[in-house]
PDB file of C-alpha atoms in Angstrom:
ATOM      1  CA  MET K  14      13.359  39.234  60.394  1.00  0.00           C
ATOM      2  CA  ALA K  15      12.552  35.208  59.399  1.00  0.00           C
ATOM      3  CA  LYS K  16      12.217  32.848  61.949  1.00  0.00           C
ATOM      4  CA  HIS K  17      15.045  29.906  61.813  1.00  0.00           C
ATOM      5  CA  ALA K  18      14.500  26.326  61.159  1.00  0.00           C
ATOM      6  CA  TRP K  19      16.589  23.374  59.830  1.00  0.00           C
ATOM      7  CA  LEU K  20      15.241  21.199  57.552  1.00  0.00           C
ATOM      8  CA  VAL K  21      17.442  17.579  57.912  1.00  0.00           C
ATOM      9  CA  THR K  22      18.163  15.196  55.550  1.00  0.00           C
ATOM     10  CA  ASN K  23      20.554  12.870  55.120  1.00  0.00           C
ATOM     11  CA  ARG K  24      24.573  13.670  53.413  1.00  0.00           C
ATOM     12  CA  TRP K  25      24.941  10.280  51.344  1.00  0.00           C
ATOM     13  CA  LEU K  26      20.866   9.890  49.993  1.00  0.00           C
ATOM     14  CA  HIS K  27      20.332  11.889  46.994  1.00  0.00           C
ATOM     15  CA  TRP K  28      17.672  11.400  44.524  1.00  0.00           C
ATOM     16  CA  ASP K  29      15.576  14.225  42.235  1.00  0.00           C
ATOM     17  CA  LYS K  30      12.854  13.940  43.584  1.00  0.00           C
ATOM     18  CA  PHE K  31      13.999  14.513  46.944  1.00  0.00           C
ATOM     19  CA  GLU K  32      15.987  17.563  45.881  1.00  0.00           C
ATOM     20  CA  TRP K  33      12.807  18.689  44.249  1.00  0.00           C
ATOM     21  CA  GLN K  34      11.167  18.331  47.583  1.00  0.00           C
ATOM     22  CA  PHE K  35      13.595  20.047  49.584  1.00  0.00           C
ATOM     23  CA  THR K  36      13.916  22.803  47.453  1.00  0.00           C
ATOM     24  CA  GLU K  37       9.703  23.365  47.396  1.00  0.00           C
ATOM     25  CA  LEU K  38       9.569  22.889  51.371  1.00  0.00           C
ATOM     26  CA  ILE K  39      12.670  25.847  51.617  1.00  0.00           C
ATOM     27  CA  ARG K  40      10.428  27.881  49.055  1.00  0.00           C
ATOM     28  CA  ALA K  41       7.005  27.286  50.663  1.00  0.00           C
ATOM     29  CA  ALA K  42       8.715  28.192  54.349  1.00  0.00           C
ATOM     30  CA  SER K  43      10.438  31.517  53.388  1.00  0.00           C
ATOM     31  CA  ALA K  44       7.293  32.992  52.250  1.00  0.00           C
ATOM     32  CA  LEU K  45       5.693  32.505  55.375  1.00  0.00           C
ATOM     33  CA  GLY K  46       8.706  34.031  56.720  1.00  0.00           C
ATOM     34  CA  VAL K  47      10.617  31.007  57.958  1.00  0.00           C
ATOM     35  CA  ASP K  48      13.986  30.524  57.190  1.00  0.00           C
ATOM     36  CA  LEU K  49      14.331  26.736  56.498  1.00  0.00           C
ATOM     37  CA  GLN K  50      17.770  26.015  56.115  1.00  0.00           C
ATOM     38  CA  ARG K  51      19.143  22.588  54.996  1.00  0.00           C
ATOM     39  CA  ILE K  52      21.142  20.562  57.196  1.00  0.00           C
ATOM     40  CA  SER K  53      22.445  16.744  57.293  1.00  0.00           C
ATOM     41  CA  THR K  54      22.162  14.908  60.195  1.00  0.00           C
ATOM     42  CA  ASP K  55      25.995  14.043  59.799  1.00  0.00           C
ATOM     43  CA  GLU K  56      26.180  18.137  60.836  1.00  0.00           C
ATOM     44  CA  ALA K  57      23.441  18.393  63.115  1.00  0.00           C
ATOM     45  CA  LEU K  58      25.165  15.512  65.296  1.00  0.00           C
ATOM     46  CA  ALA K  59      28.289  17.418  65.319  1.00  0.00           C
ATOM     47  CA  GLN K  60      27.218  20.511  66.310  1.00  0.00           C
ATOM     48  CA  LEU K  61      25.308  19.269  68.907  1.00  0.00           C
ATOM     49  CA  ALA K  62      28.953  17.457  70.058  1.00  0.00           C
ATOM     50  CA  GLY K  63      30.077  21.380  70.294  1.00  0.00           C
ATOM     51  CA  ARG K  64      29.915  23.682  72.931  1.00  0.00           C
ATOM     52  CA  ASP K  65      27.663  27.078  72.811  1.00  0.00           C
ATOM     53  CA  VAL K  66      25.482  25.886  69.642  1.00  0.00           C
ATOM     54  CA  SER K  67      22.896  28.041  68.364  1.00  0.00           C
ATOM     55  CA  LEU K  68      20.292  25.525  67.692  1.00  0.00           C
ATOM     56  CA  PRO K  69      16.739  25.779  66.026  1.00  0.00           C
ATOM     57  CA  ARG K  70      13.379  26.737  67.363  1.00  0.00           C
ATOM     58  CA  ALA K  71      12.450  23.623  65.230  1.00  0.00           C
ATOM     59  CA  ALA K  72      13.098  21.295  62.429  1.00  0.00           C
ATOM     60  CA  LEU K  73      11.644  19.077  59.822  1.00  0.00           C
ATOM     61  CA  ILE K  74      13.003  15.912  59.693  1.00  0.00           C
ATOM     62  CA  MET K  75      13.199  14.443  55.991  1.00  0.00           C
ATOM     63  CA  ASP K  76      15.191  11.615  57.069  1.00  0.00           C
ATOM     64  CA  LYS K  77      14.755   8.014  59.147  1.00  0.00           C
ATOM     65  CA  ASP K  78      18.124   8.472  61.609  1.00  0.00           C
ATOM     66  CA  VAL K  79      16.058   8.154  64.847  1.00  0.00           C
ATOM     67  CA  ALA K  80      18.834   8.639  66.627  1.00  0.00           C
ATOM     68  CA  ALA K  81      20.242  11.801  65.102  1.00  0.00           C
ATOM     69  CA  VAL K  82      16.135  12.918  66.017  1.00  0.00           C
ATOM     70  CA  ALA K  83      16.656  11.852  69.347  1.00  0.00           C
ATOM     71  CA  GLN K  84      19.656  13.847  69.694  1.00  0.00           C
ATOM     72  CA  LEU K  85      17.986  17.201  68.320  1.00  0.00           C
ATOM     73  CA  GLU K  86      14.867  16.566  70.796  1.00  0.00           C
ATOM     74  CA  ALA K  87      17.064  15.633  73.982  1.00  0.00           C
ATOM     75  CA  ALA K  88      18.391  19.051  72.601  1.00  0.00           C
ATOM     76  CA  GLY K  89      15.421  20.638  72.981  1.00  0.00           C
ATOM     77  CA  VAL K  90      14.870  21.130  68.870  1.00  0.00           C
ATOM     78  CA  ARG K  91      10.707  20.377  68.537  1.00  0.00           C
ATOM     79  CA  ALA K  92      11.294  17.558  65.474  1.00  0.00           C
ATOM     80  CA  ILE K  93       8.407  17.401  62.624  1.00  0.00           C
ATOM     81  CA  ASN K  94       8.372  14.059  62.998  1.00  0.00           C
ATOM     82  CA  SER K  95       9.415  12.866  66.419  1.00  0.00           C
ATOM     83  CA  ALA K  96      11.642   9.700  66.738  1.00  0.00           C
ATOM     84  CA  ALA K  97       9.540   7.736  68.044  1.00  0.00           C
ATOM     85  CA  ALA K  98       7.114   8.147  65.522  1.00  0.00           C
ATOM     86  CA  ILE K  99       9.689   7.948  62.662  1.00  0.00           C
ATOM     87  CA  ALA K 100      10.987   4.686  64.492  1.00  0.00           C
ATOM     88  CA  ALA K 101       7.746   3.006  64.523  1.00  0.00           C
ATOM     89  CA  CYS K 102       6.523   4.057  61.179  1.00  0.00           C
ATOM     90  CA  ASP K 103      10.153   3.057  60.065  1.00  0.00           C
ATOM     91  CA  ASN K 104      10.080  -0.583  61.188  1.00  0.00           C
ATOM     92  CA  LYS K 105       6.822  -2.710  59.751  1.00  0.00           C
ATOM     93  CA  ALA K 106       6.992  -5.199  62.541  1.00  0.00           C
ATOM     94  CA  TYR K 107       6.633  -2.257  65.188  1.00  0.00           C
ATOM     95  CA  THR K 108       3.700  -0.876  62.945  1.00  0.00           C
ATOM     96  CA  HIS K 109       1.774  -3.695  62.766  1.00  0.00           C
ATOM     97  CA  ALA K 110       2.046  -3.556  66.737  1.00  0.00           C
ATOM     98  CA  VAL K 111       0.780  -0.228  67.171  1.00  0.00           C
ATOM     99  CA  LEU K 112      -1.622  -0.593  64.558  1.00  0.00           C
ATOM    100  CA  SER K 113      -2.619  -3.743  66.370  1.00  0.00           C
ATOM    101  CA  ALA K 114      -2.809  -2.166  69.313  1.00  0.00           C
ATOM    102  CA  ALA K 115      -5.475   0.669  68.284  1.00  0.00           C
ATOM    103  CA  GLY K 116      -7.723  -1.981  66.515  1.00  0.00           C
ATOM    104  CA  ILE K 117      -6.995  -0.322  62.738  1.00  0.00           C
ATOM    105  CA  ALA K 118      -7.625  -2.254  60.310  1.00  0.00           C
ATOM    106  CA  HIS K 119      -4.484  -4.292  58.518  1.00  0.00           C
ATOM    107  CA  PRO K 120      -3.264  -7.102  57.089  1.00  0.00           C
ATOM    108  CA  ARG K 121      -3.015 -10.345  59.173  1.00  0.00           C
ATOM    109  CA  THR K 122       0.694 -10.065  59.827  1.00  0.00           C
ATOM    110  CA  CYS K 123       3.002 -12.907  61.314  1.00  0.00           C
ATOM    111  CA  THR K 124       6.815 -11.381  62.911  1.00  0.00           C
ATOM    112  CA  ALA K 125       9.791 -13.547  62.538  1.00  0.00           C
ATOM    113  CA  PRO K 126      11.455 -13.975  65.441  1.00  0.00           C
ATOM    114  CA  LEU K 127      15.530 -12.441  65.571  1.00  0.00           C
ATOM    115  CA  VAL K 128      18.161 -14.491  64.975  1.00  0.00           C
ATOM    116  CA  TYR K 129      21.776 -14.426  65.884  1.00  0.00           C
ATOM    117  CA  ARG K 130      22.606 -16.242  62.603  1.00  0.00           C
ATOM    118  CA  ASN K 131      21.296 -17.272  59.265  1.00  0.00           C
ATOM    119  CA  LEU K 132      19.601 -20.551  59.893  1.00  0.00           C
ATOM    120  CA  GLU K 133      19.562 -23.269  57.532  1.00  0.00           C
ATOM    121  CA  PRO K 134      16.927 -24.169  55.952  1.00  0.00           C
ATOM    122  CA  GLU K 135      16.201 -27.195  58.232  1.00  0.00           C
ATOM    123  CA  GLU K 136      15.878 -24.580  60.932  1.00  0.00           C
ATOM    124  CA  TRP K 137      13.338 -22.773  59.400  1.00  0.00           C
ATOM    125  CA  ALA K 138      11.708 -25.279  58.254  1.00  0.00           C
ATOM    126  CA  ALA K 139      11.120 -26.757  61.839  1.00  0.00           C
ATOM    127  CA  SER K 140      10.683 -23.428  63.286  1.00  0.00           C
ATOM    128  CA  ALA K 141       7.022 -22.150  64.613  1.00  0.00           C
ATOM    129  CA  PHE K 142       7.450 -19.021  62.966  1.00  0.00           C
ATOM    130  CA  SER K 143       7.228 -21.107  59.859  1.00  0.00           C
ATOM    131  CA  GLY K 144       4.261 -23.113  60.563  1.00  0.00           C
ATOM    132  CA  ALA K 145       2.281 -19.781  61.943  1.00  0.00           C
ATOM    133  CA  VAL K 146       2.753 -18.398  58.710  1.00  0.00           C
ATOM    134  CA  GLU K 147       1.129 -21.724  56.663  1.00  0.00           C
ATOM    135  CA  GLU K 148      -1.635 -22.044  59.491  1.00  0.00           C
ATOM    136  CA  SER K 149      -2.884 -18.317  59.854  1.00  0.00           C
ATOM    137  CA  LEU K 150      -1.721 -16.482  56.599  1.00  0.00           C
ATOM    138  CA  GLY K 151      -1.339 -19.436  54.033  1.00  0.00           C
ATOM    139  CA  TYR K 152       0.435 -19.007  50.354  1.00  0.00           C
ATOM    140  CA  PRO K 153       0.632 -17.131  48.322  1.00  0.00           C
ATOM    141  CA  ALA K 154       2.328 -14.293  51.136  1.00  0.00           C
ATOM    142  CA  VAL K 155       3.703 -11.518  51.040  1.00  0.00           C
ATOM    143  CA  ALA K 156       7.156 -11.180  52.644  1.00  0.00           C
ATOM    144  CA  LYS K 157       8.863  -7.954  53.262  1.00  0.00           C
ATOM    145  CA  ARG K 158      11.907  -7.001  55.088  1.00  0.00           C
ATOM    146  CA  ALA K 159      11.059  -5.131  58.042  1.00  0.00           C
ATOM    147  CA  VAL K 160      12.872  -1.691  57.204  1.00  0.00           C
ATOM    148  CA  GLY K 161      12.451  -0.537  53.662  1.00  0.00           C
ATOM    149  CA  SER K 162      11.458   2.099  51.011  1.00  0.00           C
ATOM    150  CA  TRP K 163       9.651   2.080  47.693  1.00  0.00           C
ATOM    151  CA  GLY K 164       8.846  -1.425  47.367  1.00  0.00           C
ATOM    152  CA  GLN K 165      12.144  -2.614  47.776  1.00  0.00           C
ATOM    153  CA  GLY K 166      12.582  -5.971  49.709  1.00  0.00           C
ATOM    154  CA  VAL K 167       9.430  -7.258  49.365  1.00  0.00           C
ATOM    155  CA  GLU K 168       8.019 -10.461  47.358  1.00  0.00           C
ATOM    156  CA  LEU K 169       4.988 -12.554  46.616  1.00  0.00           C
ATOM    157  CA  VAL K 170       6.612 -16.275  48.058  1.00  0.00           C
ATOM    158  CA  ARG K 171       3.996 -18.849  47.059  1.00  0.00           C
ATOM    159  CA  ASP K 172       5.394 -21.981  49.573  1.00  0.00           C
ATOM    160  CA  ARG K 173       7.452 -22.868  52.606  1.00  0.00           C
ATOM    161  CA  ALA K 174      10.824 -22.730  50.108  1.00  0.00           C
ATOM    162  CA  GLU K 175      10.617 -19.748  48.998  1.00  0.00           C
ATOM    163  CA  LEU K 176       9.561 -18.238  52.218  1.00  0.00           C
ATOM    164  CA  ILE K 177      12.928 -19.686  53.545  1.00  0.00           C
ATOM    165  CA  ALA K 178      14.785 -18.704  50.526  1.00  0.00           C
ATOM    166  CA  PHE K 179      13.678 -15.214  51.345  1.00  0.00           C
ATOM    167  CA  LEU K 180      13.958 -15.303  55.041  1.00  0.00           C
ATOM    168  CA  ARG K 181      18.203 -16.439  54.292  1.00  0.00           C
ATOM    169  CA  ALA K 182      18.824 -14.007  51.840  1.00  0.00           C
ATOM    170  CA  ALA K 183      17.283 -11.103  53.910  1.00  0.00           C
ATOM    171  CA  TYR K 184      19.432 -11.990  57.067  1.00  0.00           C
ATOM    172  CA  PRO K 185      20.188  -9.924  59.599  1.00  0.00           C
ATOM    173  CA  ALA K 186      17.282  -8.023  58.842  1.00  0.00           C
ATOM    174  CA  PRO K 187      14.126  -8.425  60.624  1.00  0.00           C
ATOM    175  CA  VAL K 188      11.014  -9.447  58.520  1.00  0.00           C
ATOM    176  CA  ILE K 189       7.457  -9.479  58.564  1.00  0.00           C
ATOM    177  CA  VAL K 190       4.709 -11.788  56.238  1.00  0.00           C
ATOM    178  CA  GLU K 191       1.614 -10.817  55.763  1.00  0.00           C
ATOM    179  CA  GLU K 192      -1.537 -11.849  54.329  1.00  0.00           C
ATOM    180  CA  TYR K 193      -1.902 -11.637  50.208  1.00  0.00           C
ATOM    181  CA  ILE K 194      -4.967  -9.674  49.111  1.00  0.00           C
ATOM    182  CA  ALA K 195      -5.385 -10.705  45.809  1.00  0.00           C
ATOM    183  CA  ALA K 196      -8.303  -7.788  45.277  1.00  0.00           C
ATOM    184  CA  SER K 197      -5.297  -5.329  46.093  1.00  0.00           C
ATOM    185  CA  HIS K 198      -3.050  -6.988  43.597  1.00  0.00           C
ATOM    186  CA  GLY K 199      -0.920  -4.299  41.671  1.00  0.00           C
ATOM    187  CA  ARG K 200      -3.423  -1.310  43.432  1.00  0.00           C
ATOM    188  CA  ASP K 201      -3.303   1.207  46.407  1.00  0.00           C
ATOM    189  CA  ALA K 202      -4.314   4.039  47.625  1.00  0.00           C
ATOM    190  CA  ARG K 203      -2.442   6.976  49.496  1.00  0.00           C
ATOM    191  CA  ILE K 204      -3.468   9.629  51.479  1.00  0.00           C
ATOM    192  CA  TYR K 205      -0.830  12.090  52.326  1.00  0.00           C
ATOM    193  CA  MET K 206      -1.675  13.976  56.145  1.00  0.00           C
ATOM    194  CA  VAL K 207      -0.246  16.794  57.212  1.00  0.00           C
ATOM    195  CA  GLY K 208      -1.753  17.615  61.150  1.00  0.00           C
ATOM    196  CA  ARG K 209      -5.282  15.863  61.401  1.00  0.00           C
ATOM    197  CA  GLU K 210      -5.796  16.926  57.820  1.00  0.00           C
ATOM    198  CA  PRO K 211      -5.990  15.155  54.591  1.00  0.00           C
ATOM    199  CA  VAL K 212      -3.955  17.549  51.714  1.00  0.00           C
ATOM    200  CA  VAL K 213      -4.009  15.382  49.058  1.00  0.00           C
ATOM    201  CA  ALA K 214      -4.711  11.594  47.856  1.00  0.00           C
ATOM    202  CA  MET K 215      -4.207   9.776  44.876  1.00  0.00           C
ATOM    203  CA  ARG K 216      -4.582   5.497  43.926  1.00  0.00           C
ATOM    204  CA  ARG K 217      -1.726   3.698  42.353  1.00  0.00           C
ATOM    205  CA  TYR K 218      -0.991   1.161  39.858  1.00  0.00           C
ATOM    206  CA  GLY K 219       1.838  -1.219  39.001  1.00  0.00           C
ATOM    207  CA  THR K 220       2.895  -1.925  35.692  1.00  0.00           C
ATOM    208  CA  GLY K 221       3.688  -5.511  33.887  1.00  0.00           C
ATOM    209  CA  GLY K 222       1.897  -7.730  36.573  1.00  0.00           C
ATOM    210  CA  ASP K 223       3.703  -6.449  39.943  1.00  0.00           C
ATOM    211  CA  PHE K 224       1.590  -6.809  42.814  1.00  0.00           C
ATOM    212  CA  ARG K 225       3.184  -3.730  43.955  1.00  0.00           C
ATOM    213  CA  ALA K 226       2.109  -0.455  43.122  1.00  0.00           C
ATOM    214  CA  ASN K 227       4.841   1.996  43.580  1.00  0.00           C
ATOM    215  CA  ILE K 228       5.261   4.540  40.944  1.00  0.00           C
ATOM    216  CA  THR K 229       9.345   4.427  42.052  1.00  0.00           C
ATOM    217  CA  GLY K 230       8.919   0.897  40.646  1.00  0.00           C
ATOM    218  CA  GLY K 231       7.635   2.217  37.587  1.00  0.00           C
ATOM    219  CA  GLY K 232       3.593   2.418  38.397  1.00  0.00           C
ATOM    220  CA  ARG K 233       1.097   5.352  37.602  1.00  0.00           C
ATOM    221  CA  ALA K 234      -1.242   7.111  39.550  1.00  0.00           C
ATOM    222  CA  GLU K 235      -4.665   8.972  39.337  1.00  0.00           C
ATOM    223  CA  PRO K 236      -6.113  11.641  41.454  1.00  0.00           C
ATOM    224  CA  TRP K 237      -8.308  10.373  44.092  1.00  0.00           C
ATOM    225  CA  THR K 238     -10.932  11.861  46.500  1.00  0.00           C
ATOM    226  CA  PRO K 239     -11.137   9.372  49.461  1.00  0.00           C
ATOM    227  CA  PRO K 240     -14.472   8.837  50.713  1.00  0.00           C
ATOM    228  CA  THR K 241     -14.797  10.002  55.060  1.00  0.00           C
ATOM    229  CA  GLU K 242     -14.347   6.051  56.211  1.00  0.00           C
ATOM    230  CA  TYR K 243     -10.762   6.008  54.758  1.00  0.00           C
ATOM    231  CA  VAL K 244      -9.756   9.469  56.616  1.00  0.00           C
ATOM    232  CA  ASP K 245     -10.431   8.733  59.465  1.00  0.00           C
ATOM    233  CA  THR K 246      -9.280   5.695  59.522  1.00  0.00           C
ATOM    234  CA  ALA K 247      -5.801   7.434  58.343  1.00  0.00           C
ATOM    235  CA  ARG K 248      -6.091   9.953  61.084  1.00  0.00           C
ATOM    236  CA  ALA K 249      -6.583   6.601  63.496  1.00  0.00           C
ATOM    237  CA  ALA K 250      -3.255   5.459  61.670  1.00  0.00           C
ATOM    238  CA  MET K 251      -1.765   9.022  62.311  1.00  0.00           C
ATOM    239  CA  ASP K 252      -2.688   9.578  65.853  1.00  0.00           C
ATOM    240  CA  ALA K 253      -1.837   5.751  66.935  1.00  0.00           C
ATOM    241  CA  LEU K 254       1.607   6.378  65.698  1.00  0.00           C
ATOM    242  CA  GLY K 255       2.439  10.056  66.781  1.00  0.00           C
ATOM    243  CA  LEU K 256       2.311  11.259  63.147  1.00  0.00           C
ATOM    244  CA  GLU K 257       2.521  14.930  62.221  1.00  0.00           C
ATOM    245  CA  VAL K 258       2.842  14.495  58.594  1.00  0.00           C
ATOM    246  CA  GLY K 259       2.785  11.379  56.643  1.00  0.00           C
ATOM    247  CA  SER K 260       1.311   9.328  54.365  1.00  0.00           C
ATOM    248  CA  VAL K 261      -1.182   6.091  54.750  1.00  0.00           C
ATOM    249  CA  ASP K 262      -1.550   3.919  52.094  1.00  0.00           C
ATOM    250  CA  PHE K 263      -4.602   1.833  51.536  1.00  0.00           C
ATOM    251  CA  LEU K 264      -4.823  -1.834  50.449  1.00  0.00           C
ATOM    252  CA  ASP K 265      -7.628  -1.823  47.170  1.00  0.00           C
ATOM    253  CA  VAL K 266     -10.318  -3.611  48.783  1.00  0.00           C
ATOM    254  CA  ALA K 267     -14.515  -2.931  49.812  1.00  0.00           C
ATOM    255  CA  THR K 268     -13.589  -0.573  53.455  1.00  0.00           C
ATOM    256  CA  PRO K 269     -10.402   0.507  54.621  1.00  0.00           C
ATOM    257  CA  LEU K 270      -7.629  -1.797  55.278  1.00  0.00           C
ATOM    258  CA  VAL K 271      -4.231  -0.023  55.692  1.00  0.00           C
ATOM    259  CA  GLY K 272      -1.369  -1.242  54.190  1.00  0.00           C
ATOM    260  CA  GLU K 273       1.700   0.471  55.264  1.00  0.00           C
ATOM    261  CA  VAL K 274       2.601   4.452  57.283  1.00  0.00           C
ATOM    262  CA  ASN K 275       5.014   6.470  56.064  1.00  0.00           C
ATOM    263  CA  SER K 276       6.779   9.189  58.217  1.00  0.00           C
ATOM    264  CA  ASN K 277       9.022  10.118  55.673  1.00  0.00           C
ATOM    265  CA  ALA K 278       6.654   9.943  52.469  1.00  0.00           C
ATOM    266  CA  GLN K 279       8.041  11.770  49.474  1.00  0.00           C
ATOM    267  CA  PHE K 280       5.613  14.031  47.864  1.00  0.00           C
ATOM    268  CA  ALA K 281       6.841  14.834  44.146  1.00  0.00           C
ATOM    269  CA  SER K 282       4.020  12.222  42.897  1.00  0.00           C
ATOM    270  CA  LEU K 283       1.290  13.320  44.523  1.00  0.00           C
ATOM    271  CA  THR K 284       2.186  16.987  43.628  1.00  0.00           C
ATOM    272  CA  GLU K 285       2.972  16.374  39.987  1.00  0.00           C
ATOM    273  CA  VAL K 286      -0.382  13.789  39.569  1.00  0.00           C
ATOM    274  CA  THR K 287      -2.656  16.244  41.473  1.00  0.00           C
ATOM    275  CA  GLY K 288      -1.235  19.703  41.477  1.00  0.00           C
ATOM    276  CA  VAL K 289      -2.094  20.661  45.116  1.00  0.00           C
ATOM    277  CA  ASP K 290       0.920  22.003  46.533  1.00  0.00           C
ATOM    278  CA  VAL K 291       1.894  19.825  49.498  1.00  0.00           C
ATOM    279  CA  ALA K 292       4.908  21.600  50.516  1.00  0.00           C
ATOM    280  CA  GLY K 293       3.159  24.422  51.277  1.00  0.00           C
ATOM    281  CA  HIS K 294       0.849  22.363  53.784  1.00  0.00           C
ATOM    282  CA  VAL K 295       3.354  20.806  55.131  1.00  0.00           C
ATOM    283  CA  ALA K 296       5.434  24.843  55.355  1.00  0.00           C
ATOM    284  CA  GLU K 297       1.922  25.698  57.313  1.00  0.00           C
ATOM    285  CA  LEU K 298       2.283  23.581  59.719  1.00  0.00           C
ATOM    286  CA  LEU K 299       6.055  24.431  60.415  1.00  0.00           C
ATOM    287  CA  ALA K 300       5.259  27.529  60.487  1.00  0.00           C
ATOM    288  CA  ALA K 301       2.345  26.933  63.626  1.00  0.00           C
ATOM    289  CA  VAL K 302       4.904  25.496  65.463  1.00  0.00           C
ATOM    290  CA  MET K 303       7.579  27.944  65.620  1.00  0.00           C
ATOM    291  CA  ALA K 304       4.983  30.449  66.926  1.00  0.00           C
ATOM    292  CA  GLU K 305       4.114  28.103  70.175  1.00  0.00           C
ATOM    293  CA  PRO K 306       5.872  28.501  73.421  1.00  0.00           C
ATOM    294  CA  ALA K 307      10.135  27.826  72.938  1.00  0.00           C
ATOM    295  CA  THR K 308      10.896  24.825  74.633  1.00  0.00           C
ATOM    296  CA  ARG K 309      14.517  24.327  75.837  1.00  0.00           C
ATOM    297  CA  ILE K 310      16.963  25.125  73.360  1.00  0.00           C
ATOM    298  CA  ARG K 311      21.183  24.673  74.911  1.00  0.00           C
TER     299      ARG K 311
END
């Protein structure tokens, strides 16, 4: 009889690549004797609110609803990835803090302070933060909404006025500003990690002069065999953030320089570009977790 696990997704987020990915994960898990049942965070939280709920041994999390994952973990469900790991990756300011503490090379970063109203341009211009961006990073610089995906909410700002305009447009979202690495303009590389092993990697190239290299934004990709030092850095980043499944993005420079780390990276493009059965590798990890001694299940 197949073992029971949940594939946790979001009820209100639909994208063809995601749907393909979910189907592949269910297929790959079934081949290993795991009955991977898709459930939304909406449904999972409703079940947790009930009594005498039958919960799975483990849940493969394919959403960024940190609160929902925390509730599942509190009930004894083994989550891949954990709520703490997802939270650390979903907010780029937190990611910066963790990578810095672990000594992992990534672009110099200034984190914007929390504000309780949308500051006037003059207030931002007089802030220590604006001064730090100019003194520590210089212009141009890469301004990012700290929470975002697919290259959205990321802009190249060329002076203080553009930075302030970005900050005001982003409010109340948290913001970070990174140094601009000209050598990596429109180019980066991604390693997809399962456990501590790199299962597939690719280089990505932007289009139309875009400094970003996201395929979702129209870029292209090609297979990549990462050197040992990149794999070692990817492992270190995964370990520091507590990730079991995820991707580590590198800027295109001579030595490993981590751009971002993703806890919920989609792998449809990786599979298409390389032919590697990424879903199969993820399912193997899930099956191994299912074989671990049971934790408390409510």
